[in-house]
Structures are given as C-alpha cells and as structure tokens.
PDB file of C-alpha atoms in Angstrom:
ATOM      1  CA  SER M  16     -25.502 -12.772 -37.676  1.00  0.00           C
ATOM      2  CA  GLN M  17     -27.917 -11.663 -34.979  1.00  0.00           C
ATOM      3  CA  GLN M  18     -27.993  -8.094 -33.824  1.00  0.00           C
ATOM      4  CA  GLY M  19     -27.594  -7.084 -30.244  1.00  0.00           C
ATOM      5  CA  GLU M  20     -30.497  -5.449 -28.562  1.00  0.00           C
ATOM      6  CA  GLU M  21     -30.277  -2.140 -26.789  1.00  0.00           C
ATOM      7  CA  ASP M  22     -32.546  -0.448 -24.345  1.00  0.00           C
ATOM      8  CA  PRO M  23     -33.993   1.979 -24.026  1.00  0.00           C
ATOM      9  CA  GLN M  24     -34.597   2.763 -27.690  1.00  0.00           C
ATOM     10  CA  ALA M  25     -34.810   6.428 -26.749  1.00  0.00           C
ATOM     11  CA  LEU M  26     -33.737   8.353 -23.680  1.00  0.00           C
ATOM     12  CA  SER M  27     -34.330  12.012 -22.858  1.00  0.00           C
ATOM     13  CA  ILE M  28     -32.587  13.632 -19.878  1.00  0.00           C
ATOM     14  CA  GLN M  29     -31.634  17.049 -18.556  1.00  0.00           C
ATOM     15  CA  GLU M  30     -28.138  18.410 -18.879  1.00  0.00           C
ATOM     16  CA  GLY M  31     -26.033  17.351 -15.915  1.00  0.00           C
ATOM     17  CA  GLU M  32     -27.890  14.089 -15.336  1.00  0.00           C
ATOM     18  CA  ASN M  33     -26.369  10.673 -15.973  1.00  0.00           C
ATOM     19  CA  ALA M  34     -27.450   8.547 -18.921  1.00  0.00           C
ATOM     20  CA  THR M  35     -27.366   4.743 -18.860  1.00  0.00           C
ATOM     21  CA  MET M  36     -27.797   2.561 -21.920  1.00  0.00           C
ATOM     22  CA  ASN M  37     -27.871  -1.226 -21.952  1.00  0.00           C
ATOM     23  CA  CYS M  38     -26.900  -3.785 -24.534  1.00  0.00           C
ATOM     24  CA  SER M  39     -27.578  -7.516 -24.656  1.00  0.00           C
ATOM     25  CA  TYR M  40     -26.139 -10.074 -27.028  1.00  0.00           C
ATOM     26  CA  LYS M  41     -26.501 -13.779 -27.666  1.00  0.00           C
ATOM     27  CA  THR M  42     -23.139 -15.145 -28.765  1.00  0.00           C
ATOM     28  CA  SER M  43     -19.702 -15.537 -27.227  1.00  0.00           C
ATOM     29  CA  ILE M  44     -17.628 -12.439 -27.748  1.00  0.00           C
ATOM     30  CA  ASN M  45     -13.990 -11.371 -27.826  1.00  0.00           C
ATOM     31  CA  ASN M  46     -14.787  -7.773 -27.065  1.00  0.00           C
ATOM     32  CA  LEU M  47     -17.628  -5.304 -26.985  1.00  0.00           C
ATOM     33  CA  GLN M  48     -17.416  -1.761 -28.283  1.00  0.00           C
ATOM     34  CA  TRP M  49     -19.564   1.329 -28.051  1.00  0.00           C
ATOM     35  CA  TYR M  50     -19.953   3.788 -30.903  1.00  0.00           C
ATOM     36  CA  ARG M  51     -21.647   7.139 -31.187  1.00  0.00           C
ATOM     37  CA  GLN M  52     -23.449   8.505 -34.246  1.00  0.00           C
ATOM     38  CA  ASN M  53     -24.419  12.126 -34.599  1.00  0.00           C
ATOM     39  CA  SER M  54     -27.336  12.825 -36.915  1.00  0.00           C
ATOM     40  CA  GLY M  55     -26.311  12.487 -40.536  1.00  0.00           C
ATOM     41  CA  ARG M  56     -22.769  11.380 -39.714  1.00  0.00           C
ATOM     42  CA  GLY M  57     -20.754   8.204 -39.518  1.00  0.00           C
ATOM     43  CA  LEU M  58     -20.132   6.207 -36.366  1.00  0.00           C
ATOM     44  CA  VAL M  59     -17.305   7.148 -34.040  1.00  0.00           C
ATOM     45  CA  HIS M  60     -15.654   4.652 -31.733  1.00  0.00           C
ATOM     46  CA  LEU M  61     -15.953   5.509 -28.033  1.00  0.00           C
ATOM     47  CA  ILE M  62     -14.602   2.649 -25.977  1.00  0.00           C
ATOM     48  CA  LEU M  63     -13.748  -1.059 -26.160  1.00  0.00           C
ATOM     49  CA  ILE M  64     -13.977  -3.592 -23.354  1.00  0.00           C
ATOM     50  CA  ARG M  65     -12.491  -7.067 -23.679  1.00  0.00           C
ATOM     51  CA  SER M  66     -14.316 -10.197 -22.631  1.00  0.00           C
ATOM     52  CA  ASN M  67     -12.010 -10.670 -19.630  1.00  0.00           C
ATOM     53  CA  GLU M  68     -12.671  -7.146 -18.342  1.00  0.00           C
ATOM     54  CA  ARG M  69     -15.600  -6.133 -16.162  1.00  0.00           C
ATOM     55  CA  GLU M  70     -15.393  -2.358 -16.165  1.00  0.00           C
ATOM     56  CA  LYS M  71     -13.631   0.361 -18.090  1.00  0.00           C
ATOM     57  CA  HIS M  72     -13.529   4.130 -17.856  1.00  0.00           C
ATOM     58  CA  SER M  73     -12.764   6.834 -20.358  1.00  0.00           C
ATOM     59  CA  GLY M  74     -13.409  10.405 -19.293  1.00  0.00           C
ATOM     60  CA  ARG M  75     -17.128  10.706 -18.527  1.00  0.00           C
ATOM     61  CA  LEU M  76     -17.798   7.234 -19.932  1.00  0.00           C
ATOM     62  CA  ARG M  77     -18.044   4.065 -17.894  1.00  0.00           C
ATOM     63  CA  VAL M  78     -18.654   0.703 -19.510  1.00  0.00           C
ATOM     64  CA  THR M  79     -19.444  -2.521 -17.706  1.00  0.00           C
ATOM     65  CA  LEU M  80     -19.555  -6.021 -19.118  1.00  0.00           C
ATOM     66  CA  ASP M  81     -21.216  -9.071 -17.610  1.00  0.00           C
ATOM     67  CA  THR M  82     -20.410 -12.060 -19.819  1.00  0.00           C
ATOM     68  CA  SER M  83     -22.509 -14.400 -17.662  1.00  0.00           C
ATOM     69  CA  LYS M  84     -25.577 -12.315 -18.477  1.00  0.00           C
ATOM     70  CA  LYS M  85     -24.328 -11.410 -21.948  1.00  0.00           C
ATOM     71  CA  SER M  86     -24.941  -7.755 -21.283  1.00  0.00           C
ATOM     72  CA  SER M  87     -23.127  -4.451 -21.172  1.00  0.00           C
ATOM     73  CA  SER M  88     -23.988  -0.969 -20.068  1.00  0.00           C
ATOM     74  CA  LEU M  89     -22.696   2.461 -21.029  1.00  0.00           C
ATOM     75  CA  LEU M  90     -22.927   5.232 -18.463  1.00  0.00           C
ATOM     76  CA  ILE M  91     -22.374   8.860 -19.456  1.00  0.00           C
ATOM     77  CA  THR M  92     -21.952  11.030 -16.388  1.00  0.00           C
ATOM     78  CA  ALA M  93     -22.736  14.742 -16.154  1.00  0.00           C
ATOM     79  CA  SER M  94     -24.312  14.765 -19.585  1.00  0.00           C
ATOM     80  CA  ARG M  95     -24.098  17.760 -21.904  1.00  0.00           C
ATOM     81  CA  ALA M  96     -26.288  18.892 -24.775  1.00  0.00           C
ATOM     82  CA  ALA M  97     -23.432  17.917 -27.107  1.00  0.00           C
ATOM     83  CA  ASP M  98     -23.838  14.288 -26.001  1.00  0.00           C
ATOM     84  CA  THR M  99     -27.110  14.151 -27.952  1.00  0.00           C
ATOM     85  CA  ALA M 100     -26.617  11.340 -30.462  1.00  0.00           C
ATOM     86  CA  SER M 101     -27.372   7.691 -31.128  1.00  0.00           C
ATOM     87  CA  TYR M 102     -25.245   5.179 -29.256  1.00  0.00           C
ATOM     88  CA  PHE M 103     -24.589   1.682 -30.553  1.00  0.00           C
ATOM     89  CA  CYS M 104     -22.999  -1.315 -28.947  1.00  0.00           C
ATOM     90  CA  ALA M 105     -21.066  -3.633 -31.254  1.00  0.00           C
ATOM     91  CA  PHE M 106     -19.609  -6.992 -30.397  1.00  0.00           C
ATOM     92  CA  SER M 107     -16.889  -9.042 -31.983  1.00  0.00           C
ATOM     93  CA  GLY M 108     -16.743 -12.802 -31.875  1.00  0.00           C
ATOM     94  CA  SER M 109     -14.519 -15.405 -33.445  1.00  0.00           C
ATOM     95  CA  ALA M 110     -15.141 -14.039 -36.924  1.00  0.00           C
ATOM     96  CA  ARG M 111     -13.604 -10.709 -35.801  1.00  0.00           C
ATOM     97  CA  GLN M 112     -16.306  -8.719 -37.508  1.00  0.00           C
ATOM     98  CA  LEU M 113     -18.646  -6.434 -35.646  1.00  0.00           C
ATOM     99  CA  THR M 114     -22.344  -6.992 -35.101  1.00  0.00           C
ATOM    100  CA  PHE M 115     -24.136  -3.813 -34.118  1.00  0.00           C
ATOM    101  CA  GLY M 116     -27.011  -3.331 -31.723  1.00  0.00           C
ATOM    102  CA  SER M 117     -30.181  -1.494 -32.562  1.00  0.00           C
ATOM    103  CA  GLY M 118     -29.033   1.725 -30.923  1.00  0.00           C
ATOM    104  CA  THR M 119     -30.256   4.134 -28.259  1.00  0.00           C
ATOM    105  CA  GLN M 120     -31.212   7.678 -29.245  1.00  0.00           C
ATOM    106  CA  LEU M 121     -30.075   9.972 -26.442  1.00  0.00           C
ATOM    107  CA  THR M 122     -31.397  13.521 -26.176  1.00  0.00           C
ATOM    108  CA  VAL M 123     -29.846  15.822 -23.593  1.00  0.00           C
ATOM    109  CA  LEU M 124     -31.958  18.872 -22.957  1.00  0.00           C
ATOM    110  CA  PRO M 125     -30.164  22.121 -22.071  1.00  0.00           C
TER     111      PRO M 125
ATOM    112  CA  ASP F  13      -5.138  11.868 -41.639  1.00  0.00           C
ATOM    113  CA  ALA F  14      -8.223  12.556 -43.752  1.00  0.00           C
ATOM    114  CA  GLY F  15     -10.129   9.589 -42.371  1.00  0.00           C
ATOM    115  CA  VAL F  16     -12.273   7.297 -44.471  1.00  0.00           C
ATOM    116  CA  ILE F  17     -13.503   9.101 -47.573  1.00  0.00           C
ATOM    117  CA  GLN F  18     -16.739   8.197 -49.310  1.00  0.00           C
ATOM    118  CA  SER F  19     -18.265   9.543 -52.482  1.00  0.00           C
ATOM    119  CA  PRO F  20     -20.754  10.658 -53.429  1.00  0.00           C
ATOM    120  CA  ARG F  21     -22.256  11.920 -50.166  1.00  0.00           C
ATOM    121  CA  HIS F  22     -25.735  11.940 -51.662  1.00  0.00           C
ATOM    122  CA  GLU F  23     -27.145  10.071 -54.636  1.00  0.00           C
ATOM    123  CA  VAL F  24     -30.632  10.253 -56.094  1.00  0.00           C
ATOM    124  CA  THR F  25     -31.381   7.906 -58.941  1.00  0.00           C
ATOM    125  CA  GLU F  26     -34.252   6.225 -60.671  1.00  0.00           C
ATOM    126  CA  MET F  27     -35.199   2.605 -60.324  1.00  0.00           C
ATOM    127  CA  GLY F  28     -33.267   0.435 -62.732  1.00  0.00           C
ATOM    128  CA  GLN F  29     -30.198   2.644 -62.889  1.00  0.00           C
ATOM    129  CA  GLU F  30     -26.735   1.529 -61.884  1.00  0.00           C
ATOM    130  CA  VAL F  31     -25.307   3.058 -58.722  1.00  0.00           C
ATOM    131  CA  THR F  32     -21.631   3.026 -57.765  1.00  0.00           C
ATOM    132  CA  LEU F  33     -20.474   4.019 -54.304  1.00  0.00           C
ATOM    133  CA  ARG F  34     -16.808   4.678 -53.636  1.00  0.00           C
ATOM    134  CA  CYS F  35     -14.605   4.409 -50.595  1.00  0.00           C
ATOM    135  CA  LYS F  36     -11.019   5.302 -49.773  1.00  0.00           C
ATOM    136  CA  PRO F  37      -9.920   3.710 -46.494  1.00  0.00           C
ATOM    137  CA  ILE F  38      -7.459   5.188 -44.054  1.00  0.00           C
ATOM    138  CA  SER F  39      -3.925   4.736 -45.294  1.00  0.00           C
ATOM    139  CA  GLY F  40      -2.312   1.693 -43.699  1.00  0.00           C
ATOM    140  CA  HIS F  41      -5.562  -0.021 -42.829  1.00  0.00           C
ATOM    141  CA  ASN F  42      -5.885  -3.490 -44.337  1.00  0.00           C
ATOM    142  CA  SER F  43      -9.533  -4.322 -43.628  1.00  0.00           C
ATOM    143  CA  LEU F  44     -12.493  -2.603 -45.229  1.00  0.00           C
ATOM    144  CA  PHE F  45     -16.182  -2.980 -44.454  1.00  0.00           C
ATOM    145  CA  TRP F  46     -19.363  -1.945 -46.254  1.00  0.00           C
ATOM    146  CA  TYR F  47     -22.480  -1.408 -44.138  1.00  0.00           C
ATOM    147  CA  ARG F  48     -26.041  -0.395 -44.895  1.00  0.00           C
ATOM    148  CA  GLN F  49     -28.168   1.523 -42.395  1.00  0.00           C
ATOM    149  CA  THR F  50     -31.958   1.793 -42.490  1.00  0.00           C
ATOM    150  CA  MET F  51     -34.557   2.610 -39.883  1.00  0.00           C
ATOM    151  CA  MET F  52     -36.140  -0.802 -40.232  1.00  0.00           C
ATOM    152  CA  ARG F  53     -33.044  -3.003 -40.173  1.00  0.00           C
ATOM    153  CA  GLY F  54     -30.460  -0.875 -38.401  1.00  0.00           C
ATOM    154  CA  LEU F  55     -26.809  -1.239 -39.334  1.00  0.00           C
ATOM    155  CA  GLU F  56     -26.060  -4.330 -41.419  1.00  0.00           C
ATOM    156  CA  LEU F  57     -22.699  -5.596 -42.573  1.00  0.00           C
ATOM    157  CA  LEU F  58     -22.789  -6.236 -46.304  1.00  0.00           C
ATOM    158  CA  ILE F  59     -19.251  -7.383 -47.039  1.00  0.00           C
ATOM    159  CA  TYR F  60     -15.742  -7.044 -45.741  1.00  0.00           C
ATOM    160  CA  PHE F  61     -12.296  -7.321 -47.261  1.00  0.00           C
ATOM    161  CA  ASN F  62      -9.008  -8.229 -45.686  1.00  0.00           C
ATOM    162  CA  ASN F  63      -5.867  -7.342 -47.641  1.00  0.00           C
ATOM    163  CA  ASN F  64      -8.099  -6.559 -50.649  1.00  0.00           C
ATOM    164  CA  VAL F  65      -9.665 -10.040 -50.617  1.00  0.00           C
ATOM    165  CA  PRO F  66     -13.395 -10.461 -49.907  1.00  0.00           C
ATOM    166  CA  ILE F  67     -13.703 -12.517 -46.732  1.00  0.00           C
ATOM    167  CA  ASP F  68     -17.420 -12.569 -45.995  1.00  0.00           C
ATOM    168  CA  ASP F  69     -20.097 -11.390 -48.403  1.00  0.00           C
ATOM    169  CA  SER F  70     -22.975 -13.212 -46.732  1.00  0.00           C
ATOM    170  CA  GLY F  71     -24.611  -9.885 -45.957  1.00  0.00           C
ATOM    171  CA  MET F  72     -24.893  -8.841 -49.578  1.00  0.00           C
ATOM    172  CA  PRO F  73     -28.640  -8.889 -50.116  1.00  0.00           C
ATOM    173  CA  GLU F  74     -28.837 -10.012 -53.738  1.00  0.00           C
ATOM    174  CA  ASP F  75     -26.891 -10.550 -56.921  1.00  0.00           C
ATOM    175  CA  ARG F  76     -27.690  -6.972 -57.793  1.00  0.00           C
ATOM    176  CA  PHE F  77     -25.059  -5.957 -55.258  1.00  0.00           C
ATOM    177  CA  SER F  78     -21.366  -6.359 -55.957  1.00  0.00           C
ATOM    178  CA  ALA F  79     -18.225  -5.004 -54.319  1.00  0.00           C
ATOM    179  CA  LYS F  80     -14.637  -4.791 -55.410  1.00  0.00           C
ATOM    180  CA  MET F  81     -11.364  -3.731 -53.886  1.00  0.00           C
ATOM    181  CA  PRO F  82      -8.804  -3.493 -56.687  1.00  0.00           C
ATOM    182  CA  ASN F  83      -6.120  -2.095 -54.393  1.00  0.00           C
ATOM    183  CA  ALA F  84      -5.506  -1.156 -50.779  1.00  0.00           C
ATOM    184  CA  SER F  85      -6.723   2.412 -51.217  1.00  0.00           C
ATOM    185  CA  PHE F  86      -9.992   2.004 -53.098  1.00  0.00           C
ATOM    186  CA  SER F  87     -13.219   0.029 -52.990  1.00  0.00           C
ATOM    187  CA  THR F  88     -16.540   0.224 -54.792  1.00  0.00           C
ATOM    188  CA  LEU F  89     -20.015  -1.022 -54.006  1.00  0.00           C
ATOM    189  CA  LYS F  90     -22.212  -1.336 -57.058  1.00  0.00           C
ATOM    190  CA  ILE F  91     -25.955  -1.839 -57.278  1.00  0.00           C
ATOM    191  CA  GLN F  92     -27.274  -2.854 -60.699  1.00  0.00           C
ATOM    192  CA  PRO F  93     -30.168  -2.461 -61.252  1.00  0.00           C
ATOM    193  CA  SER F  94     -31.186  -0.327 -58.300  1.00  0.00           C
ATOM    194  CA  GLU F  95     -34.594  -0.606 -56.637  1.00  0.00           C
ATOM    195  CA  PRO F  96     -36.467   1.720 -54.247  1.00  0.00           C
ATOM    196  CA  ARG F  97     -35.871  -0.695 -51.356  1.00  0.00           C
ATOM    197  CA  ASP F  98     -32.149  -0.105 -51.741  1.00  0.00           C
ATOM    198  CA  SER F  99     -32.639   3.423 -50.396  1.00  0.00           C
ATOM    199  CA  ALA F 100     -30.460   3.698 -47.298  1.00  0.00           C
ATOM    200  CA  VAL F 101     -27.263   5.182 -45.958  1.00  0.00           C
ATOM    201  CA  TYR F 102     -24.232   3.148 -46.988  1.00  0.00           C
ATOM    202  CA  PHE F 103     -21.161   3.353 -44.794  1.00  0.00           C
ATOM    203  CA  CYS F 104     -17.632   2.275 -45.455  1.00  0.00           C
ATOM    204  CA  ALA F 105     -15.315   1.560 -42.532  1.00  0.00           C
ATOM    205  CA  SER F 106     -11.704   0.491 -42.243  1.00  0.00           C
ATOM    206  CA  ARG F 107      -9.331  -0.789 -39.615  1.00  0.00           C
ATOM    207  CA  TRP F 108      -5.900  -2.273 -39.151  1.00  0.00           C
ATOM    208  CA  SER F 109      -6.129  -6.045 -38.679  1.00  0.00           C
ATOM    209  CA  GLY F 110      -2.997  -7.596 -37.389  1.00  0.00           C
ATOM    210  CA  THR F 111      -1.381  -8.988 -34.288  1.00  0.00           C
ATOM    211  CA  GLY F 112      -2.528  -6.971 -31.320  1.00  0.00           C
ATOM    212  CA  ALA F 113      -5.039  -4.955 -33.355  1.00  0.00           C
ATOM    213  CA  ARG F 114      -7.774  -3.354 -31.285  1.00  0.00           C
ATOM    214  CA  GLU F 115     -10.520  -4.115 -33.808  1.00  0.00           C
ATOM    215  CA  THR F 116     -11.718  -0.521 -33.699  1.00  0.00           C
ATOM    216  CA  GLN F 117     -13.366   0.455 -36.942  1.00  0.00           C
ATOM    217  CA  TYR F 118     -13.221   3.948 -38.434  1.00  0.00           C
ATOM    218  CA  PHE F 119     -16.290   4.980 -40.364  1.00  0.00           C
ATOM    219  CA  GLY F 120     -16.693   7.273 -43.316  1.00  0.00           C
ATOM    220  CA  PRO F 121     -19.452   9.899 -43.440  1.00  0.00           C
ATOM    221  CA  GLY F 122     -21.721   7.661 -45.496  1.00  0.00           C
ATOM    222  CA  THR F 123     -23.521   7.902 -48.818  1.00  0.00           C
ATOM    223  CA  ARG F 124     -27.209   8.672 -48.590  1.00  0.00           C
ATOM    224  CA  LEU F 125     -28.885   6.825 -51.478  1.00  0.00           C
ATOM    225  CA  LEU F 126     -32.425   7.471 -52.633  1.00  0.00           C
ATOM    226  CA  VAL F 127     -33.842   5.322 -55.404  1.00  0.00           C
ATOM    227  CA  LEU F 128     -37.060   6.696 -56.857  1.00  0.00           C
TER     228      LEU F 128
END
C-alpha cells in the first residue's frame, strides 16, 4: 500500500507559535488519523476525522480534511516545548488497516 | 491498563541468529498489528491478525519473517536467519475491531533491533 506524504518533513518554531502540518494521500479513505511519536517511544493516537467530516477540534489540536484534494492538515495552536515530537498522519480505507505518512518532525524551541 | 507490552525493548544479535520479538496486546482487543520503522522506509505494516487469525501478511518482507498469534493475549514475530538490513524498530499495536469501532490503534513501546 502506498504511504501518505507529509510536509514539511521538519518544522522548527518558537514556543507560543502555531504549527501546521499537512498530509496528502492517494486512495479513498474511511477516516484519517493523526499520531504523535516522542523520540524512542511508540505512537500515540491524537485525533480521528471521518471522511464525511471537514474539521475537528481537540484541545489545542485542529484537524481539517479535504477529500476532494485528498489532503489533511493538523494545526497545533500555542505550541509548547513538550509538543516536540514526530507527527504522523494515517489513513484507513476499505481494508480497515492504517497506512502511515512519512511524518513531520516538529521542534518547539523554548 | 498496562497498555501494549513488548519484549525485549532492545536486542543486539549477530547476522544469522534467530530473533523472536514478543507482544501482549491490550486485554479485550481483538486485532493485532506488527510494524517496522526505519529512517529509509518509515513505518511499514508487516502483518495483522484479527481474532488471532492472520488477515494480511503482504508486508512481511521475506520468508525469513514469520508471525504467530497462538491466543488473544500473545503474539510473536520471528526472524530466522537475521540479517543486518533487518535492523529497525519493531512495533506491535492492538485495537478493538467490531461494530462501531473507532479504528484507533494503541502502540507498544517498540523493540529496537540491531543485527551486526
């Protein structure tokens, strides 16, 4: 299965700024999820957006989905140093298994 | 809940040796996934089980790789013989798959494998 692509590959911002990461995919999807991975750890689920939804919020996270463009974005508002991690999009199609994107390495400078 | 448990956390072995990675999924979850993560290839799905039955093993790279799930609380991923290119972090993940399931996967901490 083909991976999704994410951009940027790396993002460095100051604490308090917003961080935006983008994900593109090529297949039809049932839902799209975002995961976070701290260095040396496993992935942790952040948020899921279904194919019939356009926007979803969870705390400081905002996810948008544009199925016509086959793209999604993750916005982290008021970033903190503790948000430093890699962020992966993952999409689920008819096979109900996840295909992960290439990831964005976010560094939030204090 | 203890979450997904993987062992060992780190493994260093020599080329040609057999390697066995272990995973205990979250109690009550009925789907289990094995992934491999490398810098070059990112996160790849190797195989997944549903109700202890292998559903899709198309990601298993070669016959040297095999996976089993003898019961709902235990799975193994075996590499025999191991090669240096197998060096990676191997993750196990589980989820509940049923009517109305959210398809959120819960990942273990991973096994960092180095084959010399």
